[in-house]
Coordinates of C-alpha atoms in Angstrom, one line a residue:
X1 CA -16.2 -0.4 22.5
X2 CA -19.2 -3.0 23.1
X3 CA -18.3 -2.7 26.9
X4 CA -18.8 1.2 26.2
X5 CA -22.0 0.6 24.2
X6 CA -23.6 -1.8 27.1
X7 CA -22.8 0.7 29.9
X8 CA -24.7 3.4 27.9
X9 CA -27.5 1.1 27.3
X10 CA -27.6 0.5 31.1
X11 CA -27.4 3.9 31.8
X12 CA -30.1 4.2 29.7
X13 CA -31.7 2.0 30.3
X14 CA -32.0 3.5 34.2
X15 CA -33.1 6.9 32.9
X16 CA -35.9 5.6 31.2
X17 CA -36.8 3.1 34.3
X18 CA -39.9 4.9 35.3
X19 CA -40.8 7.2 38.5
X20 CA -39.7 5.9 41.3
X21 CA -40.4 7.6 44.9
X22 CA -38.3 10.5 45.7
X23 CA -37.1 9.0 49.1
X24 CA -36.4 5.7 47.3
X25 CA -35.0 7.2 44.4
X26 CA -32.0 8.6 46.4
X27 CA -31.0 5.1 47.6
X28 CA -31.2 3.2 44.3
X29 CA -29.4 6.2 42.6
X30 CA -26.6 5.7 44.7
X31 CA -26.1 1.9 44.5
X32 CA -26.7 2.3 40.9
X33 CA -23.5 5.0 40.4
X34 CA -21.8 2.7 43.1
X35 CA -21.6 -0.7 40.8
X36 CA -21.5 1.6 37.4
X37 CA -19.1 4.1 38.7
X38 CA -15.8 1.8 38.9
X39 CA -17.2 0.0 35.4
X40 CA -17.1 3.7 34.1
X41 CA -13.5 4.2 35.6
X42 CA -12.0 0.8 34.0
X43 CA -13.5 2.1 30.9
X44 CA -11.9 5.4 30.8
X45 CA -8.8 4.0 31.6
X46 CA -9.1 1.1 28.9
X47 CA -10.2 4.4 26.9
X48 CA -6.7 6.3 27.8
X49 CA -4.4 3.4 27.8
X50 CA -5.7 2.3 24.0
X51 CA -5.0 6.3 22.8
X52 CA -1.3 6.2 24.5
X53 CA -0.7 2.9 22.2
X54 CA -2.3 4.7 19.6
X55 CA -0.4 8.0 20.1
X56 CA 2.8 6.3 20.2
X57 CA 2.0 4.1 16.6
X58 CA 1.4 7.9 15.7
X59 CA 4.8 9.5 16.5
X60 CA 6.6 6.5 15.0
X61 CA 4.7 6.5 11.7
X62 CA 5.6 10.1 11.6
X63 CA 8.8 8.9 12.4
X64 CA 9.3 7.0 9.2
X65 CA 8.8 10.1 6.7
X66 CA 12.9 9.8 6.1
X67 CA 13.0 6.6 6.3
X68 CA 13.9 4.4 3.4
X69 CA 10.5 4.1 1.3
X70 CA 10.1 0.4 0.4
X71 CA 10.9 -0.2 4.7
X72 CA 8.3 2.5 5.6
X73 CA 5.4 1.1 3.5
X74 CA 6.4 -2.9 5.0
X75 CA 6.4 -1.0 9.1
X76 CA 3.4 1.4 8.1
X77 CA 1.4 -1.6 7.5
X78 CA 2.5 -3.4 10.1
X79 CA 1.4 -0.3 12.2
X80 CA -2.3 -0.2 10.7
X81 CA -2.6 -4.0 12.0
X82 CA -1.5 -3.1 15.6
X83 CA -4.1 0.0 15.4
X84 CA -6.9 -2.1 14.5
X85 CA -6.0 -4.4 17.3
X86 CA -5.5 -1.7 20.1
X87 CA -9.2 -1.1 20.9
X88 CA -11.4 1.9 21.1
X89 CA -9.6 5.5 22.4
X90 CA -12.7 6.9 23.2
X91 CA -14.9 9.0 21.5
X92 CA -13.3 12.5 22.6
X93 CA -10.1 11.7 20.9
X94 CA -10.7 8.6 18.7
X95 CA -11.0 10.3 15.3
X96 CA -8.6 13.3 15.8
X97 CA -5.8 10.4 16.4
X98 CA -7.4 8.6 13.7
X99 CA -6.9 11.4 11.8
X100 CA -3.5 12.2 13.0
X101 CA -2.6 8.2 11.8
X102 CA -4.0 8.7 8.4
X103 CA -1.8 11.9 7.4
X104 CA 1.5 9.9 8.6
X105 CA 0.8 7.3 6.4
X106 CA -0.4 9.5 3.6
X107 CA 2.8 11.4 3.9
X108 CA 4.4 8.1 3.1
X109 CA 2.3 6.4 1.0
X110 CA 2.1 10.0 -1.4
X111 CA 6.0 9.3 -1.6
X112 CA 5.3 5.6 -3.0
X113 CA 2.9 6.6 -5.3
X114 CA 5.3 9.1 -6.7
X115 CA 8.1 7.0 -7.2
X116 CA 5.8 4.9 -8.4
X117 CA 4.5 7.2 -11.6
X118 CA 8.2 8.7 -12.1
X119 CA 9.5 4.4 -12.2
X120 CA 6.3 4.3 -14.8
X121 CA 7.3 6.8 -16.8
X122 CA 10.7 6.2 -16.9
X123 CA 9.6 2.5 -17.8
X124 CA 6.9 4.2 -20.8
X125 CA 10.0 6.3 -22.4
X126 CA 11.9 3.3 -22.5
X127 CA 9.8 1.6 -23.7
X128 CA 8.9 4.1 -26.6
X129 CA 13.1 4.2 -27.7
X130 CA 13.5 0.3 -27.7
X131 CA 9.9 0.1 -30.0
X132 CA 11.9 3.1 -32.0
X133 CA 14.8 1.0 -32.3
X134 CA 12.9 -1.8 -33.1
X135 CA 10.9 -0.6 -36.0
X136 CA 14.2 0.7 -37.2
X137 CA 15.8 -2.8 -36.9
X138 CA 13.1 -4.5 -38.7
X139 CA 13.4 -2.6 -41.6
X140 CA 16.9 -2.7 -42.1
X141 CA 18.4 -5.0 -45.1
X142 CA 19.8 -8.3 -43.6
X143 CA 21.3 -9.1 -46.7
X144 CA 24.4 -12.1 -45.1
X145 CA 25.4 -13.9 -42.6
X146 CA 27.0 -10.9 -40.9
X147 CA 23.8 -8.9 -41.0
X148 CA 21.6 -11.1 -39.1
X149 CA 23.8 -12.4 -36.7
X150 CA 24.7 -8.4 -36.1
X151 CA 20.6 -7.6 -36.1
X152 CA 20.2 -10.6 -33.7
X153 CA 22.5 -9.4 -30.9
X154 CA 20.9 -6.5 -31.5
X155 CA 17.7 -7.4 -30.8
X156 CA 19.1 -9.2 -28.0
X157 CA 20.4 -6.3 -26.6
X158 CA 17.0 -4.0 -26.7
X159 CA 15.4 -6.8 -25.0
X160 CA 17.7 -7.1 -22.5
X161 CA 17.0 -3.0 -21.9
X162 CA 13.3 -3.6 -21.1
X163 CA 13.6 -7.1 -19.3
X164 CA 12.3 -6.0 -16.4
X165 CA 9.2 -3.4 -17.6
X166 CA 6.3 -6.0 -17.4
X167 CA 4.2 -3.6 -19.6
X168 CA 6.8 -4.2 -22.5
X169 CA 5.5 -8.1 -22.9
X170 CA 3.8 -7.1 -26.2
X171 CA 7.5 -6.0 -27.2
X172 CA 9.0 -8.7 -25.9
X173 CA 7.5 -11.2 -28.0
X174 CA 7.6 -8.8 -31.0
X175 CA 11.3 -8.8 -30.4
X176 CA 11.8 -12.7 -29.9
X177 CA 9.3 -13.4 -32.8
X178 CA 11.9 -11.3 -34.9
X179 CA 15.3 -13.1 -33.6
X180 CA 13.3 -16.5 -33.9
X181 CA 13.4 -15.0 -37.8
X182 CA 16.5 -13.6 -37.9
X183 CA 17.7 -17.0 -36.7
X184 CA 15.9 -19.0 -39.4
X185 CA 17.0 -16.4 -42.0
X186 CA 20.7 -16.8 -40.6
X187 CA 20.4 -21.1 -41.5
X188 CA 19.2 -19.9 -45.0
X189 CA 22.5 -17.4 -45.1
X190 CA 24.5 -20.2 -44.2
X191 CA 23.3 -23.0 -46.2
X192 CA 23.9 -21.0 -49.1
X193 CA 27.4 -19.6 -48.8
X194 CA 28.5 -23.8 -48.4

């Protein structure tokens, strides 16, 4: 692209040379278009080669709308790096294949996103039953032994159900705070039946 911007400066830079006679002007037209002309060439074919890479990172990012999800998002981003690095398409076709780039990967990063909100909301409603649970646990009698040790697995068991939600920390800790409890209660329980 800065070879492209350099040549249109020369170019330019020519037009805006000044009058030159019309005899003369012939000549140094001519050697001008005979040293620009192949630089001109080399650019359009830089220019054509670049959108052929670019077309091809295209069709395989389309390629990828099946594909599994998590695989797509790791190649599609691979893709984006190799795009940046192919060059300049030219401007006749640089933004339609731009373009063309975008709504492949928006076709696959729409998917993510979501999978993404249905994995969140999945994660919220869980969430919501274990606090349920929870608040139901908590104000249960633990009258013996039996009781705690039953209320501990318990609470065990609804932290094991949200182990892996990181937006359940608050929970979490309620949860543990509560079996730390349980567990001092359940000494107590002990001590007192010897």
């Amino acid at each position: 692209q800065k070879t492209d911007a350099d040549l249109n400066k020369l170019i330019s830079s020519w037009k805006s040379a000044g009058e030159v006679e019309r005899s003369k002007y012939k000549a140094l037209l001519n050697s001008f278009n005979e040293a620009v002309n192949p630089v001109k060439e080399l650019i359009r074919k830089n220019h054509a080669d670049n959108a052929n890479l670019k077309q091809k990172l295209i069709d395989k990012a389309e390629s990828l709308k099946d594909s599994e999800l998590n695989e797509a998002v790791l190649q599609l981003k691979q893709m984006q790096k190799e795009w940046k690095e192919i060059g300049f398409a030219g401007a006749k076709c640089e933004n339609s294949l731009w373009q063309a780039f975008r709504k492949a990967n928006d076709v696959i990063f729409k998917k993510r996103e979501e999978q993404q909100k249905e994995r969140s909301n999945a994660n919220n409603a869980k969430v919501v039953e274990v606090s349920e649970l929870f608040e139901q646990l908590k104000s249960s009698h633990l009258e013996k032994s039996d009781d705690v040790t039953k209320a501990i697995e318990k609470a065990n068991e609804l932290i094991s159900n949200i182990a892996d939600i990181r937006e359940a920390n608050a929970l979490k800790k309620d949860i543990s705070s509560f079996i730390k409890q349980s567990e001092l209660l359940n000494v107590k329980f002990i001590k007192q039946q010897k």
